[in-house]
Coordinates of C-alpha atoms in Angstrom, one line a residue:
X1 CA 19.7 14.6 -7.1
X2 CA 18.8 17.4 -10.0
X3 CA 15.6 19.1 -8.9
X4 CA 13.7 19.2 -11.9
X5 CA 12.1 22.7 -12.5
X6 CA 8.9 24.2 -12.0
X7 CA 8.1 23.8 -15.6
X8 CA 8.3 20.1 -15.3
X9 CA 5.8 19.9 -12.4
X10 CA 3.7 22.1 -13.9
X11 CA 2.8 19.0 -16.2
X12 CA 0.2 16.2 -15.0
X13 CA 1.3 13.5 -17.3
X14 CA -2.0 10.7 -16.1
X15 CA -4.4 13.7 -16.0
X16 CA -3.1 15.2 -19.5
X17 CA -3.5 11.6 -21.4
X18 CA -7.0 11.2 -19.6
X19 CA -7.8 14.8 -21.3
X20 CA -6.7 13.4 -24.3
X21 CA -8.5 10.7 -24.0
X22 CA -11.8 12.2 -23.7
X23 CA -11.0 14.2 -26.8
X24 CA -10.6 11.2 -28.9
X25 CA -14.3 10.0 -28.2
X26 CA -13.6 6.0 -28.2
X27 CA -16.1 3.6 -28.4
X28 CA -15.6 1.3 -25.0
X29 CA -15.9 -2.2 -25.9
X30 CA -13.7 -2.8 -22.5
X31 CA -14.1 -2.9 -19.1
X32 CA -15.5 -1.0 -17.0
X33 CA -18.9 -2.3 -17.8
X34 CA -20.7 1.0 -17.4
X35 CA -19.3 2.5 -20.2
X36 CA -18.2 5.9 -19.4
X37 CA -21.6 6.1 -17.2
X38 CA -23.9 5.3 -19.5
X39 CA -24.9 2.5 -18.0
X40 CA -26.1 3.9 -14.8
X41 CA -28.4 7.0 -15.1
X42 CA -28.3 7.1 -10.8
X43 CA -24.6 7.2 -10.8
X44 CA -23.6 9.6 -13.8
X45 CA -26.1 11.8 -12.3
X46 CA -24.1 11.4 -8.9
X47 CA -20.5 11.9 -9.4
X48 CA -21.0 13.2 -12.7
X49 CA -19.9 12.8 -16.3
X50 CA -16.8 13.9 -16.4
X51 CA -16.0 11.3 -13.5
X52 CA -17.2 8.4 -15.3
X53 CA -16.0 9.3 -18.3
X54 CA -12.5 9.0 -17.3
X55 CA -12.8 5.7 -15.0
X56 CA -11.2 3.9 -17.3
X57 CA -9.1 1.1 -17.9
X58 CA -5.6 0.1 -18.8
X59 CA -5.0 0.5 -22.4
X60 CA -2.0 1.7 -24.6
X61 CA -2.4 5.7 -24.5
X62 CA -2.7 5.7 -20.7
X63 CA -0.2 2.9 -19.5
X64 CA -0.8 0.4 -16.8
X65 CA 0.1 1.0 -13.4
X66 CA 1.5 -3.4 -12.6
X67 CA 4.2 -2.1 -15.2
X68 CA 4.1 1.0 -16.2
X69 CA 6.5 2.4 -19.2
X70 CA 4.7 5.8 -20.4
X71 CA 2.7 8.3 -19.0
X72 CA 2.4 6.4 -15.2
X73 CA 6.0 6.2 -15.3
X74 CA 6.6 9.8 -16.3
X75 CA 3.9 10.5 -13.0
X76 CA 6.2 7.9 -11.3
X77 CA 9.7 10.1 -11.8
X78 CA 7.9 13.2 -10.8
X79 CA 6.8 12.5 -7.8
X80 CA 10.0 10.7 -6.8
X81 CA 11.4 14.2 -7.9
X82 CA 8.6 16.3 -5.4
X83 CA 9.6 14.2 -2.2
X84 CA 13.5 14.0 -3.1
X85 CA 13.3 9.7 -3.2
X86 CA 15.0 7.3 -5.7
X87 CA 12.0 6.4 -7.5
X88 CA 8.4 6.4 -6.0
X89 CA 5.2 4.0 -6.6
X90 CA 1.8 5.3 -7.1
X91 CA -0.4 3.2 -4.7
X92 CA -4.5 2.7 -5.3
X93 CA -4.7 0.2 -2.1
X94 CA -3.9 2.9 0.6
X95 CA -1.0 3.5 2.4
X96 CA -2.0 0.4 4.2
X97 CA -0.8 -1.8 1.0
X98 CA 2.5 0.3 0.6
X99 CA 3.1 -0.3 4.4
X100 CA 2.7 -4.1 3.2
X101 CA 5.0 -3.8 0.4
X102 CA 7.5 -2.4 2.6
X103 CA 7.7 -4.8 5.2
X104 CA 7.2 -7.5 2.5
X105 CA 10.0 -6.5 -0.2
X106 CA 12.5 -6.5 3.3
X107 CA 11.5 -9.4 5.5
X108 CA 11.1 -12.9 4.4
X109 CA 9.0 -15.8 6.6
X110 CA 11.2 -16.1 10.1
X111 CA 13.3 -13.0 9.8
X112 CA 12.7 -10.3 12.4
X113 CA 11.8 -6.5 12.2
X114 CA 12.3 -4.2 15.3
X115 CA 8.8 -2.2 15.3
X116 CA 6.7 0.0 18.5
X117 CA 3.6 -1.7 19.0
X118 CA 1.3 1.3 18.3
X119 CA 2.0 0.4 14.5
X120 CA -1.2 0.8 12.1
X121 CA -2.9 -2.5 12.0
X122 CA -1.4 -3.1 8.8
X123 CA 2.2 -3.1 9.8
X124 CA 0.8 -6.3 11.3
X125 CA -1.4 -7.5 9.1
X126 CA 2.2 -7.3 7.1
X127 CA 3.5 -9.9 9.2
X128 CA 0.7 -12.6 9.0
X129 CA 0.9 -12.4 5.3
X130 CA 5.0 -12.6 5.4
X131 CA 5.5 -14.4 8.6
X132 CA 7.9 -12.0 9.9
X133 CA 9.0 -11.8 13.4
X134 CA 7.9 -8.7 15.6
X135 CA 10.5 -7.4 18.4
X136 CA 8.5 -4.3 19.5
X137 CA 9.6 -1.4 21.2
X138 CA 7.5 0.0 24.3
X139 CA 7.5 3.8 22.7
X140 CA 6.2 4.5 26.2
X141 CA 3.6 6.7 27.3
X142 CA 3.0 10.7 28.2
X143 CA 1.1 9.6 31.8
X144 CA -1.0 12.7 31.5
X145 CA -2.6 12.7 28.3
X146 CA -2.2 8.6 27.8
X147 CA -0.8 9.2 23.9
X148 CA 1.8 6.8 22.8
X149 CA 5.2 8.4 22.1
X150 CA 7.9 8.1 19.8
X151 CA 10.6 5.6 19.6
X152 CA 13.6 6.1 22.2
X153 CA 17.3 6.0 20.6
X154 CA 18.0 3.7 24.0
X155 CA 15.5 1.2 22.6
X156 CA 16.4 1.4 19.7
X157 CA 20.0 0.5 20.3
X158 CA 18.7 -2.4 23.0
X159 CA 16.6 -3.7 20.6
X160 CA 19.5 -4.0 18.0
X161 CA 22.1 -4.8 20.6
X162 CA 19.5 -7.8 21.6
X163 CA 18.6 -8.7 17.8
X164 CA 21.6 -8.2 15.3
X165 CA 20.2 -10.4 13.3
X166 CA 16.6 -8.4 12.3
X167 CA 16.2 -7.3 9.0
X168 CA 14.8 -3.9 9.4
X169 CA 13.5 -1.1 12.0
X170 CA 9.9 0.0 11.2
X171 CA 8.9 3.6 12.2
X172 CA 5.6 5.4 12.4
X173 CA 7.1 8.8 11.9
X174 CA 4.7 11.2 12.9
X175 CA 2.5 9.5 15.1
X176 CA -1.3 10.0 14.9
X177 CA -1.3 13.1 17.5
X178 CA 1.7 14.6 15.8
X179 CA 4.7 12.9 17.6
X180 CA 8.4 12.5 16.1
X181 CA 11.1 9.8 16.8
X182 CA 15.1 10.9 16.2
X183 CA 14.5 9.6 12.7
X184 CA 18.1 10.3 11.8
X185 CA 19.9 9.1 14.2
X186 CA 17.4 5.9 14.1
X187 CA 18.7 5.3 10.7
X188 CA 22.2 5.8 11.1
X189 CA 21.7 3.3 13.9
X190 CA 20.4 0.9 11.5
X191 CA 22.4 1.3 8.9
X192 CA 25.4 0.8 11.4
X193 CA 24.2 -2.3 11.9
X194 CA 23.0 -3.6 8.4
X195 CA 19.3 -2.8 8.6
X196 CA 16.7 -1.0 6.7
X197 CA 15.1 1.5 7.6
X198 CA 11.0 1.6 6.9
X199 CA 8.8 4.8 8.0
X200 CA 5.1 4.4 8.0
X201 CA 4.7 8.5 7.0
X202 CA 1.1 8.2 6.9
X203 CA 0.4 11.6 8.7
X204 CA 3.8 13.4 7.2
X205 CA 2.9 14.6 3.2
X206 CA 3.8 17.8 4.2
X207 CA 6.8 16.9 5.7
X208 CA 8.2 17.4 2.1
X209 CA 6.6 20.6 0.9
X210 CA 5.8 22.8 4.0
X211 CA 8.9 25.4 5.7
X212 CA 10.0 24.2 9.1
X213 CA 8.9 21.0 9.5
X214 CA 9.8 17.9 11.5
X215 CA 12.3 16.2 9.3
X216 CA 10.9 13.6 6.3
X217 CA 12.2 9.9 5.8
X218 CA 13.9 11.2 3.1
X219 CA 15.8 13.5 4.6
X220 CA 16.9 11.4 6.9
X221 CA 17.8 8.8 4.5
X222 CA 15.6 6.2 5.1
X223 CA 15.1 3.7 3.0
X224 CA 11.6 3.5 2.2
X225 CA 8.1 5.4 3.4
X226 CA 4.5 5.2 2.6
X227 CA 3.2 8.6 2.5
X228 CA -1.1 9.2 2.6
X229 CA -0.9 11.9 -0.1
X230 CA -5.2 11.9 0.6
X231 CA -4.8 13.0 4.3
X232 CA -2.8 16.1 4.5
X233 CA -1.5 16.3 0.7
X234 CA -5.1 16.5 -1.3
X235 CA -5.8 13.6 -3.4
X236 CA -8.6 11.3 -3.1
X237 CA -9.1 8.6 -0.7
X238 CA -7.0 5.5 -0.8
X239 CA -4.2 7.1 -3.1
X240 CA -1.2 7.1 -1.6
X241 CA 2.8 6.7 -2.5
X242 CA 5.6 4.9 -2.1
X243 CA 8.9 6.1 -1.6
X244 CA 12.2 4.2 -2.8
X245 CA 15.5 5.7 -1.6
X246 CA 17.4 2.9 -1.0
X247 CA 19.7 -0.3 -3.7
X248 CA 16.4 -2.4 -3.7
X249 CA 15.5 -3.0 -7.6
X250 CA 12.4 -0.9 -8.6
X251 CA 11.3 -3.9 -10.6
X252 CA 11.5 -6.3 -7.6
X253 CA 9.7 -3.8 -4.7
X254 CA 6.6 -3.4 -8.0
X255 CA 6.4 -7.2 -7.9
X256 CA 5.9 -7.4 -4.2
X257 CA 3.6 -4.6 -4.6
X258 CA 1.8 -6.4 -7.3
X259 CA 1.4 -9.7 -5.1
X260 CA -1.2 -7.3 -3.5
X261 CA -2.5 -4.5 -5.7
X262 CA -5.1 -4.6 -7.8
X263 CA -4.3 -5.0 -11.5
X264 CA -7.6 -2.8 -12.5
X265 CA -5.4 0.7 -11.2
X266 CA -8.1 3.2 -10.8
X267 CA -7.5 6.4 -13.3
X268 CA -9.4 8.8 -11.0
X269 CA -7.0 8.1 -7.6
X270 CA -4.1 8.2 -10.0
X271 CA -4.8 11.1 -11.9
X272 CA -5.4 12.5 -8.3
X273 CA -2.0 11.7 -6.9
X274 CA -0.8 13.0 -10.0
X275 CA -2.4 16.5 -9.6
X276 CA -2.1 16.6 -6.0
X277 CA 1.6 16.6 -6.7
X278 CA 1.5 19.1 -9.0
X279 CA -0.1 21.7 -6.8
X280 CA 2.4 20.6 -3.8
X281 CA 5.5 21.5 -5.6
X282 CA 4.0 24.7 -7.2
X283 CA 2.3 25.9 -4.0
X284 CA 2.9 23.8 -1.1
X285 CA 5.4 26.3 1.0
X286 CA 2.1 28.7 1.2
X287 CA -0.1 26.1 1.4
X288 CA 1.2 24.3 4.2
X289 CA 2.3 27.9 5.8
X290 CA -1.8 28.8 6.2
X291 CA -2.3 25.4 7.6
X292 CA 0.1 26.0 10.5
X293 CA -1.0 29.2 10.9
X294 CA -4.6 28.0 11.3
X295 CA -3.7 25.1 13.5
X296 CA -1.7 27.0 16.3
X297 CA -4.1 29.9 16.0
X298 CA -6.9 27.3 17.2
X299 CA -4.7 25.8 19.8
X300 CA -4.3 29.1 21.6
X301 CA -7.9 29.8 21.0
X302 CA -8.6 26.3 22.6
X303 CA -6.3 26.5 25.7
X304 CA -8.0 29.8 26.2
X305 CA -11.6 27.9 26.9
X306 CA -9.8 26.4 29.7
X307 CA -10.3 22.4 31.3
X308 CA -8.8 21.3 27.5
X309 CA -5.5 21.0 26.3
X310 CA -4.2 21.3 22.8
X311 CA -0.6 20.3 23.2
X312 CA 2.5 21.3 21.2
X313 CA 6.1 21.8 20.7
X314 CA 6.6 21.9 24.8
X315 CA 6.1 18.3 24.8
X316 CA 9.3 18.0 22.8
X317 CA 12.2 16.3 24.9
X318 CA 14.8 15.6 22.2
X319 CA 14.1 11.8 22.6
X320 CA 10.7 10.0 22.2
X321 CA 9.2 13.3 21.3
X322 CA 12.5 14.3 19.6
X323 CA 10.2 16.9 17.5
X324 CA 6.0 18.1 17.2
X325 CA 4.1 18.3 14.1
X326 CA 2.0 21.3 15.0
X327 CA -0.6 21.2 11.9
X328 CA -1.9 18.5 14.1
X329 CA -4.8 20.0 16.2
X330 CA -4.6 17.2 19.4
X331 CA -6.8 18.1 22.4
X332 CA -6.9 15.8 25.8
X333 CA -10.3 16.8 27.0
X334 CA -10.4 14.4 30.3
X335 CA -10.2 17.9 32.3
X336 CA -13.5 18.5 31.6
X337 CA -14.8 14.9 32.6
X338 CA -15.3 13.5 29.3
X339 CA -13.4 11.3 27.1
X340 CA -11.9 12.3 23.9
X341 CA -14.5 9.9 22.1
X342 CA -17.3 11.4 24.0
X343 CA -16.0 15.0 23.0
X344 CA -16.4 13.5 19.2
X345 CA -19.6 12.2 19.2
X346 CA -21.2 15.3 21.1
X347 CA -19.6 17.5 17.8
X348 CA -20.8 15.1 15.4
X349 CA -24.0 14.7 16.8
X350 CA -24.9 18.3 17.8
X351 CA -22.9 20.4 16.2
X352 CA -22.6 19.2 12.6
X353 CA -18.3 18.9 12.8
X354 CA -16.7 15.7 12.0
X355 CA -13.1 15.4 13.6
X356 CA -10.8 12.5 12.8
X357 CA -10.6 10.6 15.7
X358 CA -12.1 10.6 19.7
X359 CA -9.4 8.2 22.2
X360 CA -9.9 7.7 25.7
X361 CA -8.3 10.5 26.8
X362 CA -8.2 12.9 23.6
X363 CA -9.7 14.1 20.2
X364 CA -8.1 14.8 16.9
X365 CA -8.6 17.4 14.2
X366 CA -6.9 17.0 10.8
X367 CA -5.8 20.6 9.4
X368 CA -5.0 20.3 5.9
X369 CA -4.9 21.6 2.0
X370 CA -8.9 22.3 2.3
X371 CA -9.4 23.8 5.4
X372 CA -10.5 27.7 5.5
X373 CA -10.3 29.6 9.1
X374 CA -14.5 30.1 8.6
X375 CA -14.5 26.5 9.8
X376 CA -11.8 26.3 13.0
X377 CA -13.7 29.3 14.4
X378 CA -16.7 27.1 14.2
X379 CA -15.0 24.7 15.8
X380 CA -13.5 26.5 18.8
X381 CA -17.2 27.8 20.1
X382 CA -18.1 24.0 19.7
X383 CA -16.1 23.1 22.0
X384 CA -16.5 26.2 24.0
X385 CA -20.4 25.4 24.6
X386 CA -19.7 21.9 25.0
X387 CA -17.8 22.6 27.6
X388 CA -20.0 24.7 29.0
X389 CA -22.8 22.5 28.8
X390 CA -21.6 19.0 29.3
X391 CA -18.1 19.5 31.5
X392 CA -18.9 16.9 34.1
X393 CA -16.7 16.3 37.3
X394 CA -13.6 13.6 36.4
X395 CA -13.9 11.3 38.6
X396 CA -13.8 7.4 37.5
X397 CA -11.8 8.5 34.5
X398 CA -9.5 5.5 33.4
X399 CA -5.8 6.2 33.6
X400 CA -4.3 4.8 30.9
X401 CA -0.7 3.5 30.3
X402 CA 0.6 1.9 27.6
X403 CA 0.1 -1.7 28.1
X404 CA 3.3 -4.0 27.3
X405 CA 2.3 -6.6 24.8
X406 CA 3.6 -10.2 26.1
X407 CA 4.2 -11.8 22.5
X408 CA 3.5 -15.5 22.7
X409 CA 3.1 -16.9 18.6
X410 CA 4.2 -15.0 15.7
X411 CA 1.3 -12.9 14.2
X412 CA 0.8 -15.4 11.3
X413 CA 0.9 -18.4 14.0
X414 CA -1.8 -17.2 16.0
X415 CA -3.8 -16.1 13.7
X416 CA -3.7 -19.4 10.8
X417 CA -3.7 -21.6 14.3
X418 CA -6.5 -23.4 15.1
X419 CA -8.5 -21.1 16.9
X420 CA -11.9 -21.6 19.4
X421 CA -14.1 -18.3 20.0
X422 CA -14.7 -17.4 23.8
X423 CA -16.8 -14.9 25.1
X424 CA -14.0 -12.0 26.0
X425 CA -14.6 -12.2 29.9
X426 CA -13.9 -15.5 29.9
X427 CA -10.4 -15.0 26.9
X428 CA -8.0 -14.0 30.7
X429 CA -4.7 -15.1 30.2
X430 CA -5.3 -17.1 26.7
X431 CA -3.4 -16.3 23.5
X432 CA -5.6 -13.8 21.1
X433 CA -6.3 -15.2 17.8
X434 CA -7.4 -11.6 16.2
X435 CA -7.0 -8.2 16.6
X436 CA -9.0 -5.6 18.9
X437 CA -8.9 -2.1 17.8
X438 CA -10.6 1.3 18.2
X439 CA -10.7 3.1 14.4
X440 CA -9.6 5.1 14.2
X441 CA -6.7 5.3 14.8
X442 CA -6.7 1.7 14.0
X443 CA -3.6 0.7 16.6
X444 CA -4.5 -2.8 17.9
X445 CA -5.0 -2.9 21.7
X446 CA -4.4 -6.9 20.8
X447 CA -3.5 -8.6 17.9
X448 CA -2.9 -12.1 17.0
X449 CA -0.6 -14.3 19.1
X450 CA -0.6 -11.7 22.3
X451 CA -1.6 -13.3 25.6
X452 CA -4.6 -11.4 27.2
X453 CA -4.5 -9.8 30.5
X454 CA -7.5 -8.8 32.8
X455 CA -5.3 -4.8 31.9
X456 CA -6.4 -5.6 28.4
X457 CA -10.1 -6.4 29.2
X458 CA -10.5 -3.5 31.4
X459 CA -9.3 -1.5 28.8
X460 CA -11.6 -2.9 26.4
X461 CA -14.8 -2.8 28.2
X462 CA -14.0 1.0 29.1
X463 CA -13.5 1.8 25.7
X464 CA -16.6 -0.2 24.7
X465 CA -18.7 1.9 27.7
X466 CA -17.3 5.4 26.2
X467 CA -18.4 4.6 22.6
X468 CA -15.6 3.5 20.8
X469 CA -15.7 1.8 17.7
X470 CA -13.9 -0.9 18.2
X471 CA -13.0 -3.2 15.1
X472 CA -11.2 -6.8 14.1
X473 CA -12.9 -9.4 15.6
X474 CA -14.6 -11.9 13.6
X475 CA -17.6 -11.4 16.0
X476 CA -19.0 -7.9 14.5
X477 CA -20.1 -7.4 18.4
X478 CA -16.8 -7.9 20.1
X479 CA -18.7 -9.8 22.8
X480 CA -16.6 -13.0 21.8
X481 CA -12.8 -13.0 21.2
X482 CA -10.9 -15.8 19.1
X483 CA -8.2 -17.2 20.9
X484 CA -6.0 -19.6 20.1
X485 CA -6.9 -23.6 21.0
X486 CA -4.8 -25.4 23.7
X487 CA -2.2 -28.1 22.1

């Protein structure tokens, strides 16, 4: 495919028809109701004029994202352009709803899709809405620092061998903490066999702009990918895209988007995604060079402290860590007697920094677009004086392994079923109704139609006593579990 040039992404076609628009000066006898802020003194003064004067609806000059045909298109074909895909979506719903749309314009109710089972929740939130069958993968465990891996070509080729008849292979390609599956010889795998091939790319924007980086779904040929551009890439929250490099018709993939999107497209996350592409393709190499460079020079600084461990590239062992993302700053902190979580809260709470994400075992720092070295230095004392000060002997830690999910009912079974809430010490060996999660990362320790183990509950109650914020039950204490009733 034709690169375009330079010139071309240079433009901003949904930013320059909002400019435009403001020019012009219309009178707004449409929705939204507070009229280019007008109509809310609190909130203009807030996030300021120039905000609200371009939240905006669909109208003629500035197209309309459930079928676009003009300027939304035009920011459509140059981002498929910037990450080297068929055609790519703009998405206001996260990369949560181009994760659905994914699963959705692939798998129909009863067909099967070959998935690990440290998927985002909304891989399976995917499957109660479709009905799709899970086969997951174990993508097995690093013992010492209890992260989930990547996906093993042997699985992968059992799990095909044992299901010829699934539909697709779902991939989270890189992992949370910055772990890569064999993403091209996955593919070639699955298209061997006549599969798709879907990569949740959540964590990977930069995959596609940056110099020497694990490989991107593109590149390997997959057939679709949702891609945050607002974690690593720089546009707001909740914009993300969605990569088409495959024969599925754009029009039918934008009416199973649709089934779920909002009609009311905000301007402000698309004009985002619009000008975050711009600046990728003009400046990402050196963009995305400085964030590596930040990132390893904070790992070395970190391993210096001593009792942490911010792991890299030497986990790599050409198979379920077939390759390292090393702008992600991962730190297993149990050497020091704490847990990841309790590493998070004590910077939060005491030192002012807000990382992404505390686990049992580990804690996460996002390195992106924004960051500036001022900030990681900060960082690095943090956690050199919280060791210092809180290092605590590490006995009673919990050793965590992955725990094998025995998959009783089909998500969308267990969880339309006819459920009865228990409280959780009392849910052993009964099928779970709902999902149990720590967010983030938002990985379900149980989701719907999983049998629960006392493993599970201990797990649970562990994170629970470390401070995790654990999320999906219907019961906003998780002291009761739903689980589903006996026939």
């Amino acid at each position: 495919m034709e690169m375009k040039n330079k010139e071309s992404h240079s433009r901003a076609p949904i930013y320059e028809a909002l400019v435009e628009y403001k020019k012009a000066r219309v009178v707004p006898f449409d929705v939204p109701g507070h009229k280019q802020g007008r109509g809310n003194d609190m909130l203009r003064e807030f996030l300021g004029e120039q905000c609200l004067s371009v939240d905006v609806n669909s109208m003629k000059p500035l197209d309309n994202l459930i079928h676009p045909v003009s300027v939304i298109r035009e920011a459509e074909e140059l981002a498929a352009d910037a990450f080297g895909s068929k055609h790519a979506f703009l998405m206001v719903n996260g990369t949560s709803s181009a994760v659905q749309a994914m699963v959705m314009s692939v798998c129909k109710k009863g067909e099967k899709i070959i998935m690990p089972r440290n998927v985002h929740r909304s891989a399976i939130n995917a499957l109660i809405i479709s009905g799709a069958i899970p086969v997951y993968i174990n993508p097995g465990t690093n013992k010492q620092l209890g992260i989930p891996l990547g996906m093993s070509v042997e699985d992968v080729k059992r799990a095909i061998k044992e299901n010829p008849d699934a539909k697709a292979i779902f991939v989270n390609n890189p992992t949370y903490y910055g772990i890569c599956s064999n993403l091209k010889e996955i593919t070639k795998l699955a298209h061997e066999n006549g599969m798709y091939v879907l990569v949740d790319e959540a964590h990977g924007t930069h995959f596609y702009f940056g110099e020497d980086m694990p490989m991107s779904a593109v590149a390997a040929g997959a057939d679709m990918a949702a891609v945050s551009m607002h974690k690593t890439g720089g546009s707001l929250t909740q914009s993300s895209f969605l990569l088409l490099n495959c024969d599925l018709q754009i029009g039918y993939v934008r009416q199973i988007i649709n089934l779920t999107q909002t009609t009311s497209g905000s301007y402000l996350l698309m004009s985002s995604l619009d000008l975050a592409r711009r600046d990728l393709v003009l400046h990402g190499k050196e963009i995305f060079k400085k964030v590596k460079e930040i990132s390893e020079y904070a790992r070395g600084e970190i391993n210096k402290i001593g009792g942490y461990y911010a792991f890299s590239k030497e986990l790599i062992d050409n198979d379920a860590v077939y390759d390292f993302d090393t702008t992600k700053l991962s730190v297993f902190t149990r050497e020091i007697g704490l847990a990841g979580i309790e590493v998070y809260d004590l910077l939060r709470d005491e030192y002012g920094i807000q990382i992404e994400l505390g686990d049992i075992a580990n804690i996460l720092a996002i390195i992106s677009v924004g960051d500036r070295s001022l900030a990681i230095e900060r960082l690095i004392s943090s956690l050199s004086e919280i060791k210092r000060l809180h290092s605590t002997d590490k006995m009673g830690m919990f050793d965590h392994e992955y725990i094998d999910p025995e998959v009783i009912l089909t998500p969308q079974e267990a969880f339309y079923s006819q459920k009865t809430s228990v409280p959780l010490n009392e849910s052993n060996d009964k099928i779970c109704a709902e999902f149990v999660m720590c967010y983030p990362p938002g990985i379900p320790i149980l989701a719907p139609g999983e049998k629960i183990t006392k493993e599970i509950l201990d797990y649970i109650s562990y994170a629970k006593e470390k401070g995790c914020f654990l999320t999906g039950t219907e019961d906003t204490k998780i002291e009761n579990i739903n689980i589903v009733e006996d026939k």
